[in-house]
PDB file of C-alpha atoms in Angstrom:
ATOM      1  CA  GLN A  99      -0.063   0.045   0.132  1.00  0.00           C
ATOM      2  CA  VAL A 100       1.326   3.450  -0.985  1.00  0.00           C
ATOM      3  CA  GLN A 101      -0.305   6.713   0.267  1.00  0.00           C
ATOM      4  CA  LEU A 102       0.514   9.918  -1.793  1.00  0.00           C
ATOM      5  CA  VAL A 103       0.135  13.475  -0.724  1.00  0.00           C
ATOM      6  CA  GLU A 104       0.747  16.332  -3.097  1.00  0.00           C
ATOM      7  CA  SER A 105       1.867  19.905  -2.214  1.00  0.00           C
ATOM      8  CA  GLY A 106       3.134  22.964  -3.850  1.00  0.00           C
ATOM      9  CA  GLY A 107       0.296  24.114  -5.941  1.00  0.00           C
ATOM     10  CA  GLY A 108      -0.946  27.459  -6.150  1.00  0.00           C
ATOM     11  CA  LEU A 109      -1.453  30.728  -8.321  1.00  0.00           C
ATOM     12  CA  VAL A 110       1.207  31.996 -10.523  1.00  0.00           C
ATOM     13  CA  GLN A 111       1.289  34.239 -13.463  1.00  0.00           C
ATOM     14  CA  ALA A 112       2.025  33.120 -16.951  1.00  0.00           C
ATOM     15  CA  GLY A 113       5.706  32.496 -17.502  1.00  0.00           C
ATOM     16  CA  GLY A 114       6.378  31.621 -13.949  1.00  0.00           C
ATOM     17  CA  SER A 115       7.323  28.502 -12.305  1.00  0.00           C
ATOM     18  CA  LEU A 116       6.087  26.116  -9.641  1.00  0.00           C
ATOM     19  CA  ARG A 117       7.598  23.043  -8.072  1.00  0.00           C
ATOM     20  CA  LEU A 118       5.115  20.301  -7.016  1.00  0.00           C
ATOM     21  CA  SER A 119       5.981  17.706  -4.503  1.00  0.00           C
ATOM     22  CA  CYS A 120       4.421  14.314  -3.635  1.00  0.00           C
ATOM     23  CA  ALA A 121       5.234  12.389  -0.534  1.00  0.00           C
ATOM     24  CA  ALA A 122       4.902   8.947  -0.295  1.00  0.00           C
ATOM     25  CA  SER A 123       4.371   6.512   2.615  1.00  0.00           C
ATOM     26  CA  GLY A 124       5.449   3.108   2.748  1.00  0.00           C
ATOM     27  CA  ARG A 125       8.724   1.225   2.251  1.00  0.00           C
ATOM     28  CA  THR A 126       7.888   0.101  -1.166  1.00  0.00           C
ATOM     29  CA  PHE A 127       7.876   3.653  -2.629  1.00  0.00           C
ATOM     30  CA  ARG A 128      11.156   3.109  -4.434  1.00  0.00           C
ATOM     31  CA  SER A 129       9.692  -0.010  -6.294  1.00  0.00           C
ATOM     32  CA  TYR A 130       7.064   2.075  -7.907  1.00  0.00           C
ATOM     33  CA  ALA A 131       7.152   4.159 -11.121  1.00  0.00           C
ATOM     34  CA  MET A 132       5.573   7.583 -10.603  1.00  0.00           C
ATOM     35  CA  GLY A 133       3.453   9.803 -12.710  1.00  0.00           C
ATOM     36  CA  TRP A 134       2.004  13.379 -12.503  1.00  0.00           C
ATOM     37  CA  LEU A 135      -1.226  13.467 -14.104  1.00  0.00           C
ATOM     38  CA  ARG A 136      -3.672  16.582 -14.437  1.00  0.00           C
ATOM     39  CA  GLN A 137      -7.400  17.347 -14.921  1.00  0.00           C
ATOM     40  CA  ALA A 138      -8.621  20.625 -16.054  1.00  0.00           C
ATOM     41  CA  PRO A 139     -12.174  21.674 -15.631  1.00  0.00           C
ATOM     42  CA  GLY A 140     -14.514  19.886 -18.312  1.00  0.00           C
ATOM     43  CA  LYS A 141     -11.532  17.944 -19.534  1.00  0.00           C
ATOM     44  CA  GLU A 142     -10.364  14.305 -19.145  1.00  0.00           C
ATOM     45  CA  ARG A 143      -7.406  13.487 -16.796  1.00  0.00           C
ATOM     46  CA  GLU A 144      -4.331  13.234 -18.777  1.00  0.00           C
ATOM     47  CA  ILE A 145      -0.718  12.105 -18.214  1.00  0.00           C
ATOM     48  CA  VAL A 146       1.821  15.046 -17.653  1.00  0.00           C
ATOM     49  CA  ALA A 147       5.103  13.125 -16.953  1.00  0.00           C
ATOM     50  CA  ALA A 148       6.199   9.844 -15.457  1.00  0.00           C
ATOM     51  CA  ILE A 149       9.681   8.380 -14.152  1.00  0.00           C
ATOM     52  CA  SER A 150      10.691   4.902 -13.429  1.00  0.00           C
ATOM     53  CA  TRP A 151      11.571   3.628 -10.029  1.00  0.00           C
ATOM     54  CA  SER A 152      15.405   4.425 -10.474  1.00  0.00           C
ATOM     55  CA  GLY A 153      14.791   7.737 -12.200  1.00  0.00           C
ATOM     56  CA  GLY A 154      16.634   6.522 -15.326  1.00  0.00           C
ATOM     57  CA  ALA A 155      13.563   6.659 -17.560  1.00  0.00           C
ATOM     58  CA  THR A 156      11.316   9.418 -17.896  1.00  0.00           C
ATOM     59  CA  TYR A 157       8.148  10.325 -20.128  1.00  0.00           C
ATOM     60  CA  TYR A 158       6.606  13.644 -20.815  1.00  0.00           C
ATOM     61  CA  ALA A 159       3.474  14.684 -22.683  1.00  0.00           C
ATOM     62  CA  ASP A 160       4.262  16.715 -25.772  1.00  0.00           C
ATOM     63  CA  SER A 161       2.531  19.638 -24.320  1.00  0.00           C
ATOM     64  CA  VAL A 162       5.105  20.021 -21.386  1.00  0.00           C
ATOM     65  CA  LYS A 163       8.224  18.859 -23.105  1.00  0.00           C
ATOM     66  CA  GLY A 164      11.039  21.370 -22.495  1.00  0.00           C
ATOM     67  CA  ARG A 165       9.178  23.066 -19.740  1.00  0.00           C
ATOM     68  CA  PHE A 166       8.359  20.431 -17.052  1.00  0.00           C
ATOM     69  CA  THR A 167      10.808  18.154 -15.491  1.00  0.00           C
ATOM     70  CA  ILE A 168      10.002  15.224 -13.133  1.00  0.00           C
ATOM     71  CA  SER A 169      12.388  13.923 -10.640  1.00  0.00           C
ATOM     72  CA  ARG A 170      12.482  11.692  -7.521  1.00  0.00           C
ATOM     73  CA  ASP A 171      14.270  11.133  -4.495  1.00  0.00           C
ATOM     74  CA  ASN A 172      13.871   7.647  -3.095  1.00  0.00           C
ATOM     75  CA  ALA A 173      15.710   8.425   0.046  1.00  0.00           C
ATOM     76  CA  LYS A 174      13.078  10.902   0.806  1.00  0.00           C
ATOM     77  CA  ASN A 175      10.159   9.000  -0.755  1.00  0.00           C
ATOM     78  CA  THR A 176       9.364  11.996  -2.801  1.00  0.00           C
ATOM     79  CA  VAL A 177       8.614  12.658  -6.348  1.00  0.00           C
ATOM     80  CA  TYR A 178       8.772  16.173  -7.850  1.00  0.00           C
ATOM     81  CA  LEU A 179       7.500  18.134 -10.885  1.00  0.00           C
ATOM     82  CA  GLN A 180       9.418  21.332 -11.742  1.00  0.00           C
ATOM     83  CA  MET A 181       7.208  23.462 -13.808  1.00  0.00           C
ATOM     84  CA  ASN A 182       8.636  26.219 -15.844  1.00  0.00           C
ATOM     85  CA  SER A 183       7.210  28.725 -18.421  1.00  0.00           C
ATOM     86  CA  LEU A 184       3.666  28.017 -17.205  1.00  0.00           C
ATOM     87  CA  LYS A 185       0.689  28.871 -19.509  1.00  0.00           C
ATOM     88  CA  PRO A 186      -2.729  29.337 -18.599  1.00  0.00           C
ATOM     89  CA  GLU A 187      -3.620  26.066 -20.259  1.00  0.00           C
ATOM     90  CA  ASP A 188      -1.401  24.275 -17.798  1.00  0.00           C
ATOM     91  CA  SER A 189      -4.332  25.274 -15.088  1.00  0.00           C
ATOM     92  CA  ALA A 190      -5.626  22.034 -13.566  1.00  0.00           C
ATOM     93  CA  VAL A 191      -5.513  19.747 -10.457  1.00  0.00           C
ATOM     94  CA  TYR A 192      -2.377  17.884 -10.582  1.00  0.00           C
ATOM     95  CA  TYR A 193      -2.169  14.421  -9.179  1.00  0.00           C
ATOM     96  CA  CYS A 194       0.622  12.055  -8.454  1.00  0.00           C
ATOM     97  CA  ALA A 195       0.154   8.327  -8.869  1.00  0.00           C
ATOM     98  CA  ALA A 196       2.119   5.199  -8.510  1.00  0.00           C
ATOM     99  CA  ALA A 197       2.285   2.372 -11.068  1.00  0.00           C
ATOM    100  CA  GLN A 198       4.259  -1.034 -11.493  1.00  0.00           C
ATOM    101  CA  THR A 199       6.266   0.524 -14.419  1.00  0.00           C
ATOM    102  CA  VAL A 200       6.427   3.796 -16.561  1.00  0.00           C
ATOM    103  CA  VAL A 201       3.067   4.010 -17.954  1.00  0.00           C
ATOM    104  CA  THR A 202       0.649   6.579 -19.786  1.00  0.00           C
ATOM    105  CA  LYS A 203      -2.934   5.257 -19.183  1.00  0.00           C
ATOM    106  CA  LEU A 204      -4.781   6.306 -16.297  1.00  0.00           C
ATOM    107  CA  HIS A 205      -6.103   2.828 -15.593  1.00  0.00           C
ATOM    108  CA  GLN A 206      -2.494   1.472 -15.120  1.00  0.00           C
ATOM    109  CA  TYR A 207      -1.997   3.572 -12.106  1.00  0.00           C
ATOM    110  CA  ASP A 208      -2.432   1.578  -8.688  1.00  0.00           C
ATOM    111  CA  TYR A 209      -2.375   4.450  -6.212  1.00  0.00           C
ATOM    112  CA  TRP A 210      -3.358   8.081  -6.307  1.00  0.00           C
ATOM    113  CA  GLY A 211      -3.054  11.171  -4.421  1.00  0.00           C
ATOM    114  CA  GLN A 212      -5.797  13.614  -3.678  1.00  0.00           C
ATOM    115  CA  GLY A 213      -4.445  16.355  -6.026  1.00  0.00           C
ATOM    116  CA  THR A 214      -3.197  20.006  -5.694  1.00  0.00           C
ATOM    117  CA  GLN A 215      -4.496  22.922  -7.620  1.00  0.00           C
ATOM    118  CA  VAL A 216      -2.380  24.970 -10.125  1.00  0.00           C
ATOM    119  CA  THR A 217      -3.685  27.969 -11.524  1.00  0.00           C
ATOM    120  CA  VAL A 218      -1.876  30.180 -14.094  1.00  0.00           C
ATOM    121  CA  SER A 219      -3.078  33.632 -14.727  1.00  0.00           C
ATOM    122  CA  SER A 220      -2.601  35.463 -18.035  1.00  0.00           C
TER     123      SER A 220
END
């Protein structure tokens, strides 16, 4: 069992930066790949980025490539999402989730956090 708690969301102007954190409980955290997903009002939840258990493999959605960076610190049981050059269309609730491997489909994630709101003003 893995419990996930996101933090770091907030209100930022377009062009600004935020760093999201996801703290995980449980000694098995380091065996899971982790993902960040988001859901904007009226839209489906979508994958943003994912990282393997070791951090050696990553995935990014085309919409965030070059602007967002996913990383993890297994000693701290934490995964991060550094978001730079934010755009209004990045506004959404951001969720972290755990999976057996680096995956892009929502149903492949086993555990989910409660989400943190990111709002980017124009």
